[in-house]
Every structure is written in structure tokens, then in C-alpha cells.
Coordinates of C-alpha atoms in Angstrom, one line a residue:
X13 CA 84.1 75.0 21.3
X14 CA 84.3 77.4 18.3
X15 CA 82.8 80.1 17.1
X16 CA 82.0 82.1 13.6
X17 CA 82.4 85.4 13.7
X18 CA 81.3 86.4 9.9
X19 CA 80.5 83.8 7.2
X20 CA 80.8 84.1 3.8
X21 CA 81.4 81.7 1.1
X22 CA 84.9 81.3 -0.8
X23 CA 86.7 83.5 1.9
X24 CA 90.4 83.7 1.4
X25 CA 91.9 83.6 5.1
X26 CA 95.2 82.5 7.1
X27 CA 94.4 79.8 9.9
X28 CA 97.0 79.7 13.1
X29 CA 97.3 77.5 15.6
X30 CA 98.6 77.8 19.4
X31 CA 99.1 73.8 20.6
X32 CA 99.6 73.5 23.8
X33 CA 99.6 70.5 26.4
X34 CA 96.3 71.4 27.7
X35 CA 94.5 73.2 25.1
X36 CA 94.4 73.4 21.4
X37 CA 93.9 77.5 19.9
X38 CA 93.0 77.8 16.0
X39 CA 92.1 80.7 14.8
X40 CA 91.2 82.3 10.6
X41 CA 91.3 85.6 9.5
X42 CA 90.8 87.0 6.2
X43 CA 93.8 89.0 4.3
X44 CA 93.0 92.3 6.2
X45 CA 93.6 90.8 9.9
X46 CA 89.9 90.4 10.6
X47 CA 88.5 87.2 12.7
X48 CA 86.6 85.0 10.7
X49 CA 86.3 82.1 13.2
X50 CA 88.2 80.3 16.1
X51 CA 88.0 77.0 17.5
X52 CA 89.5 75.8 21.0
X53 CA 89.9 71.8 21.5
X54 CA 91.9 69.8 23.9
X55 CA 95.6 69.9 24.2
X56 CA 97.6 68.5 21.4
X57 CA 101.3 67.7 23.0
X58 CA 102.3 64.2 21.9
X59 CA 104.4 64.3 25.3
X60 CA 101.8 64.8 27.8
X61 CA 98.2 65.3 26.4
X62 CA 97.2 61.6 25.8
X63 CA 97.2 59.4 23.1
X64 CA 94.3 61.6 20.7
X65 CA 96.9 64.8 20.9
X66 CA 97.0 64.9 17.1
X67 CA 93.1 64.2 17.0
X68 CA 93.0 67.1 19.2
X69 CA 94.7 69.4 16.7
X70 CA 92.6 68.6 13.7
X71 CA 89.5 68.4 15.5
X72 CA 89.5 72.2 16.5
X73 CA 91.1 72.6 12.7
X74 CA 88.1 71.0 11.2
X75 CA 85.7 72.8 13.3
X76 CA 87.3 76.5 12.0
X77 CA 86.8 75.0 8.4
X78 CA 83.1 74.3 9.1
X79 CA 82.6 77.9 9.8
X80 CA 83.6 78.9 6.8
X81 CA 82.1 77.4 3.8
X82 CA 84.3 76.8 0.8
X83 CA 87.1 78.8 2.5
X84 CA 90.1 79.0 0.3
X85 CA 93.3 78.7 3.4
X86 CA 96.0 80.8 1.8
X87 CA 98.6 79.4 4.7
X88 CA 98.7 77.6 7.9
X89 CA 101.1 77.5 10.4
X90 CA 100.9 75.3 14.2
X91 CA 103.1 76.2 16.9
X92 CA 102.9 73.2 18.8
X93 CA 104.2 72.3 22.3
X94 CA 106.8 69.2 21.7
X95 CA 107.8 69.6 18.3
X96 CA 111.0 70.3 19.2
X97 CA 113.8 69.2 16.8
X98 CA 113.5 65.4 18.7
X99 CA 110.1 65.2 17.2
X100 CA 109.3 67.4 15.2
X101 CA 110.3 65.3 11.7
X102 CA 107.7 62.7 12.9
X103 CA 104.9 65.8 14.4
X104 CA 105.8 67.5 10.5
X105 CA 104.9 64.3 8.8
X106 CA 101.9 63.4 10.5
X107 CA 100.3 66.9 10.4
X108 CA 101.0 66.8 6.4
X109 CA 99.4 63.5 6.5
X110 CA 96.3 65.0 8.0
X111 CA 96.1 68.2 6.6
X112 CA 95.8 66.3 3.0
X113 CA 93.4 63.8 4.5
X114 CA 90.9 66.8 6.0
X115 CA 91.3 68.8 2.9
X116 CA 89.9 65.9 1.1
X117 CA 87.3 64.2 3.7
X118 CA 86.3 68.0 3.8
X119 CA 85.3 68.0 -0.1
X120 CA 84.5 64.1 -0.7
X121 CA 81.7 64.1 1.8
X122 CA 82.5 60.7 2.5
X123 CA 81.6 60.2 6.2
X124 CA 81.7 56.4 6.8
X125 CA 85.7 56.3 5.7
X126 CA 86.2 58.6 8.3
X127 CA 87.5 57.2 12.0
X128 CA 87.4 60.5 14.0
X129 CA 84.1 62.1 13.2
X130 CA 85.3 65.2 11.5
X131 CA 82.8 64.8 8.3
X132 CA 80.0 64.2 10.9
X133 CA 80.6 67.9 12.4
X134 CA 81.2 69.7 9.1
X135 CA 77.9 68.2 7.6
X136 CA 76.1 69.4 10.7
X137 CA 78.1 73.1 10.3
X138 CA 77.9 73.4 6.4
X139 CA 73.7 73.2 6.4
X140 CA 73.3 75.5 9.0
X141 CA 75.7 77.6 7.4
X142 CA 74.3 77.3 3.8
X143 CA 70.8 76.2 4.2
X144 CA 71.5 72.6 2.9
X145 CA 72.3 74.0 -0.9
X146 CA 75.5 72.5 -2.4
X147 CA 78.4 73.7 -0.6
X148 CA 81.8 75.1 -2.3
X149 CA 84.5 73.6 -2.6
X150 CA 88.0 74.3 0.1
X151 CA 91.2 74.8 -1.2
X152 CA 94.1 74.0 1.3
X153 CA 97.2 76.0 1.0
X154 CA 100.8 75.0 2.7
X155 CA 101.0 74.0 6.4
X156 CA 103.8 74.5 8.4
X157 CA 104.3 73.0 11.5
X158 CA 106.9 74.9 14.3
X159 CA 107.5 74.6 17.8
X160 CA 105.5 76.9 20.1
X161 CA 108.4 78.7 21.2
X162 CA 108.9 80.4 17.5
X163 CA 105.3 81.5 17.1
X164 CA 105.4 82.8 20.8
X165 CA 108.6 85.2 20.2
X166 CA 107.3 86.1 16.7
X167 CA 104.3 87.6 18.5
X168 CA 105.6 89.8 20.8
X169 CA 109.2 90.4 19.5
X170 CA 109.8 93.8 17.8
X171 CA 113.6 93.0 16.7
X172 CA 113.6 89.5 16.2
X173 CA 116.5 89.4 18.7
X174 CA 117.0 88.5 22.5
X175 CA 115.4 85.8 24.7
X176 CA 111.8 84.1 25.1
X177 CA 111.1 82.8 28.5
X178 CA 108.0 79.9 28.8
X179 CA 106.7 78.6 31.8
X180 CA 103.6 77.3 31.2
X181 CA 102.3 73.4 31.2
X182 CA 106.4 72.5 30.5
X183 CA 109.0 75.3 30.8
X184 CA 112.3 76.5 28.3
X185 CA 114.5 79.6 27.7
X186 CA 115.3 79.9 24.1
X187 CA 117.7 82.7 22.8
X188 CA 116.7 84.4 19.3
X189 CA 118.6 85.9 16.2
X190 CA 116.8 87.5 13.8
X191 CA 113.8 85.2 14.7
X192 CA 115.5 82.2 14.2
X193 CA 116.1 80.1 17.1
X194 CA 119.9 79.9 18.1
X195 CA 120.2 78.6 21.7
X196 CA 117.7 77.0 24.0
X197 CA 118.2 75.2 27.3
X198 CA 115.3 72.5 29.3
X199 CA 112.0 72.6 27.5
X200 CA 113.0 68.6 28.2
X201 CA 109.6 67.6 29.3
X202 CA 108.0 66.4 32.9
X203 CA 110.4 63.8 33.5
X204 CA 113.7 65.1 32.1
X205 CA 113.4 69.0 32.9
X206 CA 111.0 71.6 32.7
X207 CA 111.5 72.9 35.7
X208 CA 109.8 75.8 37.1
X209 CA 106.6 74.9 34.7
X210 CA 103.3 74.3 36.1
X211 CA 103.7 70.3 35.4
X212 CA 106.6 70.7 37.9
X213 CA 105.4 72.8 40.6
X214 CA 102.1 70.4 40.9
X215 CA 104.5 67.7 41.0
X216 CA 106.7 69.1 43.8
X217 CA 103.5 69.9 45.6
X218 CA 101.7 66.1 45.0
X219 CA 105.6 65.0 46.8
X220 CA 104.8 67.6 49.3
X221 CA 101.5 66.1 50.0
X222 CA 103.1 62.5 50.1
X223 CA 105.8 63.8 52.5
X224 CA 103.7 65.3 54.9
X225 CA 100.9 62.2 54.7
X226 CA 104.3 59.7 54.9
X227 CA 105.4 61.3 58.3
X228 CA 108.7 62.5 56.5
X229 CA 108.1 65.6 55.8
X230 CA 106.3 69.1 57.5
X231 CA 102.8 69.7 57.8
X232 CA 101.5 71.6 54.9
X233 CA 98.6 73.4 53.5
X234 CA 98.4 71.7 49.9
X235 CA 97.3 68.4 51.8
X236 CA 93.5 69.4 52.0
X237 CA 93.5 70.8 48.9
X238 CA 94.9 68.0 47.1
X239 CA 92.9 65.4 48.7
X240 CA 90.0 67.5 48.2
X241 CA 90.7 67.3 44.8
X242 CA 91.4 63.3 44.3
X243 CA 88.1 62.9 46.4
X244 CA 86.0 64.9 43.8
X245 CA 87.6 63.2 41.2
X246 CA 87.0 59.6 42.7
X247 CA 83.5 60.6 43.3
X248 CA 83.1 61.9 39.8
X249 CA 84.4 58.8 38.1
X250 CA 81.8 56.3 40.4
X251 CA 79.3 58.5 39.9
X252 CA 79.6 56.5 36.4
X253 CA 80.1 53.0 37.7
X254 CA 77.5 51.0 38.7
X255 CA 80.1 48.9 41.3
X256 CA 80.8 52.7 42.4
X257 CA 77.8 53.7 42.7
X258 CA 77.2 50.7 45.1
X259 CA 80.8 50.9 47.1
X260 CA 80.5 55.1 47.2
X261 CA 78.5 55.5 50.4
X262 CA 80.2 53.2 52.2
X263 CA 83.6 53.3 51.1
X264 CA 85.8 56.2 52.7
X265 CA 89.0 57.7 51.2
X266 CA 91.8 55.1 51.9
X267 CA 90.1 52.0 49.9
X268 CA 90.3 48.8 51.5
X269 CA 92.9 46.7 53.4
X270 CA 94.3 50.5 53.9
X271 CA 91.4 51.9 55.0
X272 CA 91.8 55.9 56.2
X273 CA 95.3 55.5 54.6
X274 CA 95.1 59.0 52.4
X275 CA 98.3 58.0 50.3
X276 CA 96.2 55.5 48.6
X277 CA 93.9 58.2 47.5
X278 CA 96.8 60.0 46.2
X279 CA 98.5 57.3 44.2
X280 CA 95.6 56.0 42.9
X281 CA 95.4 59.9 41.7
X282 CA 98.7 59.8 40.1
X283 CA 98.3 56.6 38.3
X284 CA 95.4 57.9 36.2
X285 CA 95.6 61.3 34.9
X286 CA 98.3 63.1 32.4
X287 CA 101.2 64.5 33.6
X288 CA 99.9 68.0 32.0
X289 CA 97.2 67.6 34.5
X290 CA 99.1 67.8 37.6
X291 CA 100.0 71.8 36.9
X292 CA 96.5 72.2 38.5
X293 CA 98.3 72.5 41.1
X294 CA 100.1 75.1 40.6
X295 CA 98.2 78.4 41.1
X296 CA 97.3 76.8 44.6
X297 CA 101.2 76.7 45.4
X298 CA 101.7 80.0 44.1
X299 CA 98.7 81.7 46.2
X300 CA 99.7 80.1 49.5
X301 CA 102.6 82.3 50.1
X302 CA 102.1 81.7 54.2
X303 CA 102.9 78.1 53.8
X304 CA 107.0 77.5 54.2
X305 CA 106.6 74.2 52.0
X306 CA 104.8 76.6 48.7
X307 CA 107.3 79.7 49.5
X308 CA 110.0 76.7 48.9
X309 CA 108.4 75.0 45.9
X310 CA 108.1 78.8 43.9
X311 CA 111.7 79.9 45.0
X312 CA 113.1 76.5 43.6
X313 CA 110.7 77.1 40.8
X314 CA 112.1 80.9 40.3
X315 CA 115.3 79.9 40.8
X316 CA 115.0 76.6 38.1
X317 CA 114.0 79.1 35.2
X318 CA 116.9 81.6 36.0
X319 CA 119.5 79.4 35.9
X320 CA 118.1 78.3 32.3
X321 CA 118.2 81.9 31.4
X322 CA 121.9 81.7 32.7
X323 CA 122.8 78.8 30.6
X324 CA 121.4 80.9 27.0
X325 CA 121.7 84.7 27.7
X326 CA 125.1 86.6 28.2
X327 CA 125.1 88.5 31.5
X328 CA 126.3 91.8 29.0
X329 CA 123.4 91.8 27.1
X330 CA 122.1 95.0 25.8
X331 CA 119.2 96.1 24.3
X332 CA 117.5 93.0 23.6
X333 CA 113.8 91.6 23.9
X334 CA 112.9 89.4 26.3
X335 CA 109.2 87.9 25.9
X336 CA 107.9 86.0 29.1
X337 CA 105.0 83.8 28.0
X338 CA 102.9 80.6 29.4
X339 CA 100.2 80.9 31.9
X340 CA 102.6 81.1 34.8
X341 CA 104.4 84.3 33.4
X342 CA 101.9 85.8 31.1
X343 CA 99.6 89.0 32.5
X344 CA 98.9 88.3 35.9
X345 CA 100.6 84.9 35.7
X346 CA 100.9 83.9 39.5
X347 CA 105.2 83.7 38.7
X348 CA 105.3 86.6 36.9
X349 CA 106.2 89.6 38.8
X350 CA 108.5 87.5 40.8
X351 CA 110.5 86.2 38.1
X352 CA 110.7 89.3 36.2
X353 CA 112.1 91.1 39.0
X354 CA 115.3 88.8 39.6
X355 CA 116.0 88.7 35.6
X356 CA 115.5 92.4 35.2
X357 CA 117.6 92.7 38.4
X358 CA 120.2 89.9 36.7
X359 CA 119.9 91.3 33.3
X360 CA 119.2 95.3 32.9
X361 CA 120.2 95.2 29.3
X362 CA 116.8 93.4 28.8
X363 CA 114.2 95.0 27.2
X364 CA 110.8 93.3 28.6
X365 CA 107.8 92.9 25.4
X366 CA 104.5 93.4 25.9
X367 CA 102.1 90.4 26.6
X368 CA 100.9 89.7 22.9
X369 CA 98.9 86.2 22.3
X370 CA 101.3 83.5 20.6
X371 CA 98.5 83.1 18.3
X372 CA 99.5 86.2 16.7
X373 CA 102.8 84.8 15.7
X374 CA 101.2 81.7 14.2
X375 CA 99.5 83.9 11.8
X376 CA 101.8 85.7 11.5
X377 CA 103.7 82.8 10.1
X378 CA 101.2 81.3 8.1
X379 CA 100.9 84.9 6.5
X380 CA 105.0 85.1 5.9
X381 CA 104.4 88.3 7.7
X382 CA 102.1 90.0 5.3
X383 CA 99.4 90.7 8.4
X384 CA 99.8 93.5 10.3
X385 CA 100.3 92.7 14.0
X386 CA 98.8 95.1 15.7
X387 CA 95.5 94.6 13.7
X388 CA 95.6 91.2 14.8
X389 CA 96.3 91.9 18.5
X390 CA 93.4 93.6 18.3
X391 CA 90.9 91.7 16.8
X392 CA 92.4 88.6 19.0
X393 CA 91.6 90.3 22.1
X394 CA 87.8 91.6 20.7
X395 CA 86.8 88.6 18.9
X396 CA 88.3 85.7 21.4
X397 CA 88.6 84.3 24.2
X398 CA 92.6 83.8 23.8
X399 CA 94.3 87.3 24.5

């Protein structure tokens, strides 16, 4: 999906990028802070968004550049979930890679060396954009490639100093100095740590589910829902199967030798779909807060995150930021108000930001600060979907 919000050829702009596990946010803007066009793909963490997560990225990249005709891209920068120092030496090198390789497929024209179809949509883009006349050339200025923790405190921090706390498709507390990352603690991914995120919450609740199916565990009202959701995705999947499409009216959940066995249904869930995909799950948990099983789940959750905070943040603080972010704690994140009470409570010398959109702080970035922020939090929340 992206969108053009004014067109003009040769436009000088920053492009940013918010890369996260399920979704991939770039947006341009000219020098003055004004939207030129935004793109959103599919999510872009090497860790848990598939085997195209780089695709992903430069995909929604090269459908902002087909907005913009002959755009000159005075900076870039990608905050991207799981470039953390483990890999971000490999993430850097393959986004430099790819970056050189779109500005040129981008000016070359040449479509049939191209194995991800980028030429194919810019073609498309470019004539509709310049009445099939000769289109200008791009220029591609430096890309630089950070974790999505950095560009998330650089959005909504005033001081540069104190604490970011994510909880979104993985989960991390990272300590500041002067916007420069000092401490951090989890942020380890699904199957080390995270805990608290929305990958782990839908996790605890699919064991829940498996419990309570298995006879070892209570009675609980995530089973339905989950089951409800494997069935519609079974269904969806023989909908395209000719075998499927054959077996699906007389098939029930519970396949074969196993027949009514609803743990099938739920492995057979498991085994297919990405990690990130389980944090579906997650807003359900949160919202059944008459169910002793989800009231558990979110106070381990609550409790997972604060003792992360513990392990960065000095119980004397005083007078420092602290930035909640990730669609479990942003505005009217299901975890919010609950986890903000017990660090407030915890930590009164925190000082809590306002919600700002960590796209911000990737242009800020890519701008080395020469865009004014609140502009920019502005024309985010008019001009796209991503405030």
C-alpha cells in the first residue's frame, strides 16, 4: 500500500523507515517536513517475519521512490526490529547492498535482471506519474541502518536521556545518554526473551489453550477463540486446494486417526505460521480480564517488562524520559495504563513522553536533525495512517 501525497519532479526529500516484525513504514518528506509519499509493506524482521523480510523493506522503499519521479533522497535512515548489535553488521551490509542495487535498477530500466519485481512497479508508477515522457533521473544519498529502539526514543525524547520501554511484536528496555544507547536488557527474541511482548503473551495463551484441551490445565476462555481462529485459517488455506476442497465438507476439526482431537488443529496451527503471528493473540488476552488464566498471562507479562526496567534503570532516577512504545504500550495499547502505573509507582523520578510515531525519529535521523519535529508529528498524523 502507498500513497503520493504531492508529486513533483527532482524533489529533494528525507525517506525513513519504521521496520517492524509485522509491518514495514516508509515514509519521504521534502526539506520543510512536508509528506511527499508513504509506503506500508509487510514486516521486515530477519528474526521472525519470514524468509522475504529484506524484500519486505525494499519493496515498500521502491514503491515511495515510484511516487516521486526523479527524486533526489538527501538521507535515509531504517530503524529496524533485529538489528541489534548480533546482527546488525550483516542487516548494515545487506541494506547497502540493496540500496545501491535499487538506486540503480531504479535508473537502468532494466526489468528482466531484476528477481523481485521492483522495476515492474516503478514502470507502472513512473507513466502514470509522468504521462510516459522520459523520466529523471534519482539520486540516492547515504543510508543508515539502526535498530528500532534508537529511532523510537529519538522521536519522542526531549533530553536525549532516560529509558525507552517496547512491547510490541518482541519486547526490550533500553537505557539512553544523550541519545546514544548505553544499557539494554531482553529484546532477545521469541525464543530467548521478549517477554511481556505480544509474540509472548499469544504464546502463553496458545500453552493455555493446549493446557486446558490436554486435561492439565483450567478451563479457559481463549480456547474458542483460538480454535475459531485455526478453523478459519484451515478453511482459508483449502479453500485453495483442490484435495481441500474435496476433504472440507467432510472433514471435521481433529483430522484423521484423531478425529475431534482439537490439539491437532492447534499444532497443525503452530507448525505453519511465524512466530510474529502468534501476538494475534494478544489483545484477546488483554480484553478478557474475567478469565483467571488471561488476568495471569498480563500480570506475568506486566511483571516480565518491570523487572527488565529493574535490570537498566536506577531506582533514584530523577528527571529523566521515559518513552513507552509498541502496539501493546502505545495510545490505548491494551498494556498500557497498567504498566505505566506500577513504573510510575516504582519510579516517580520518571518523566513519561508523549506518544510520538517512531517514524519521526527515523527522519529525524536520516535528516541529522535538521527537520523540525513537531512539523513532522504533524504532518505524520494528517497525511498517514501511522500516528
Amino acid at each position: 500500500m502507498s500513497q503520493t501525497i504531492a508529486s513533483e519532479r527532482g524533489v529533494e526529500v528525507y525517506l525513513g523507515a519504521d521496520i517492524g516484525a509485522t509491518s514495514s513504514k516508509v515514509v519521504a518528506v521534502s526539506k520543510d517536513g512536508q509528506v511527499r509519499a508513504y509506503a506500508r509493506g509487510a514486516g521486515g524482521n530477519i528474526r521472525s517475519s519470514g524468509t522475504r523480510a529484506l524484500d519486505n523493506i525494499f519493496d515498500a522503499i521502491a514503491d515511495v521512490c515510484a511516487a516521486l519521479p526523479g527524486a533526489t533522497i538527501l538521507g535515509a535512515h531504517l530503524g529496524i526490529a533485529g538489528a541489534g548489535p548480533a546482527r546488525w553488521e550483516h542487516i548494515n551490509a545487506e541494506c547497502q547492498r540493496r540500496w545501491e542495487q535499487l538506486a540503480a535498477q531504479i535508473n537502468s530500466q532494466l526489468a528482466t535482471e531484476l528477481n523481485t519485481g521492483i522495476t515492474n512497479r516503478l514502470a507502472v508508477a513512473r507513466e502514470s506519474q509522468t504521462g510516459g515522457g522520459i523520466t529523471p533521473k534519482y539520486h540516492f544519498g547515504p543510508i543508515r541502518i539502526s535498530q528500532d529502539l534508537d529511532t523510537a526514543f529519538a522521536a519522542a525524547s526531549q533530553s536525549g536521556n532516560g529509558i525507552l520501554v517496547l512491547a510490541g511484536t518482541g519486547a526490550v528496555v533500553a537505557q539512553y545518554q544523550n541519545f546514544s544507547l548505553t544499557r539494554r536488557c531482553d529484546g532477545m527474541g521469541w525464543l530467548l526473551g521478549d517477554i511481556g511482548s505480544a509474540t509472548w503473551i499469544g504464546i502463553q495463551a496458545l500453552q493455555a489453550v493446549a493446557a486446558a484441551l490436554d486435561g492439565r490445565g483450567p478451563q479457559t476462555l481463549l480456547t474458542q477463540e483460538v480454535l475459531n481462529h485455526c478453523l478459519a485459517i484451515r478453511c482459508e488455506q483449502e479453500r485453495y486446494s483442490d484435495q481441500g476442497a474435496r476433504k472440507q465438507a467432510n472433514m471435521p476439526m481433529g483430522a484423521g486417526a484423531d478425529a475431534q482431537d482439537l490439539r491437532q488443529d492447534l499444532i497443525a496451527y503452530v507448525d505453519q505460521v511465524n512466530p510474529a503471528e502468534f501476538g494475534q493473540f494478544a489483545p484477546i488476552v488483554c480484553e478478557h480480564v474475567d478469565d483467571a488464566v488471561c488476568v495471569e498471562i498480563v500480570s506475568q507479562a506486566i511483571t516480565g517488562i518491570c523487572r527488565s526496567v529493574a535490570a537498566v534503570c536506577d531506582t533514584e532516577v530523577r528527571n529523566e524520559d521515559m518513552v513507552l512504545t509498541g502496539g501493546l504500550l502505545c495510545e490505548g495499547g491494551p498494556l498500557r495504563d497498567r504498566l505505566l502505573a506500577e513504573l510510575l509507582r516504582r519510579y516517580p523520578g520518571l518523566h513519561l513522553c508523549d506518544s510520538v510515531p517512531p517514524i519521526v525519529g527515523a527522519l529525524q535521523l536520516a535528516s541529522e536533525g535538521h527537520l523540525d519535529r513537531t512539523v513532522l508529528t504533524a504532518q505524520i498524523a494528517e497525511h498517514t495512517p501511522f500516528s
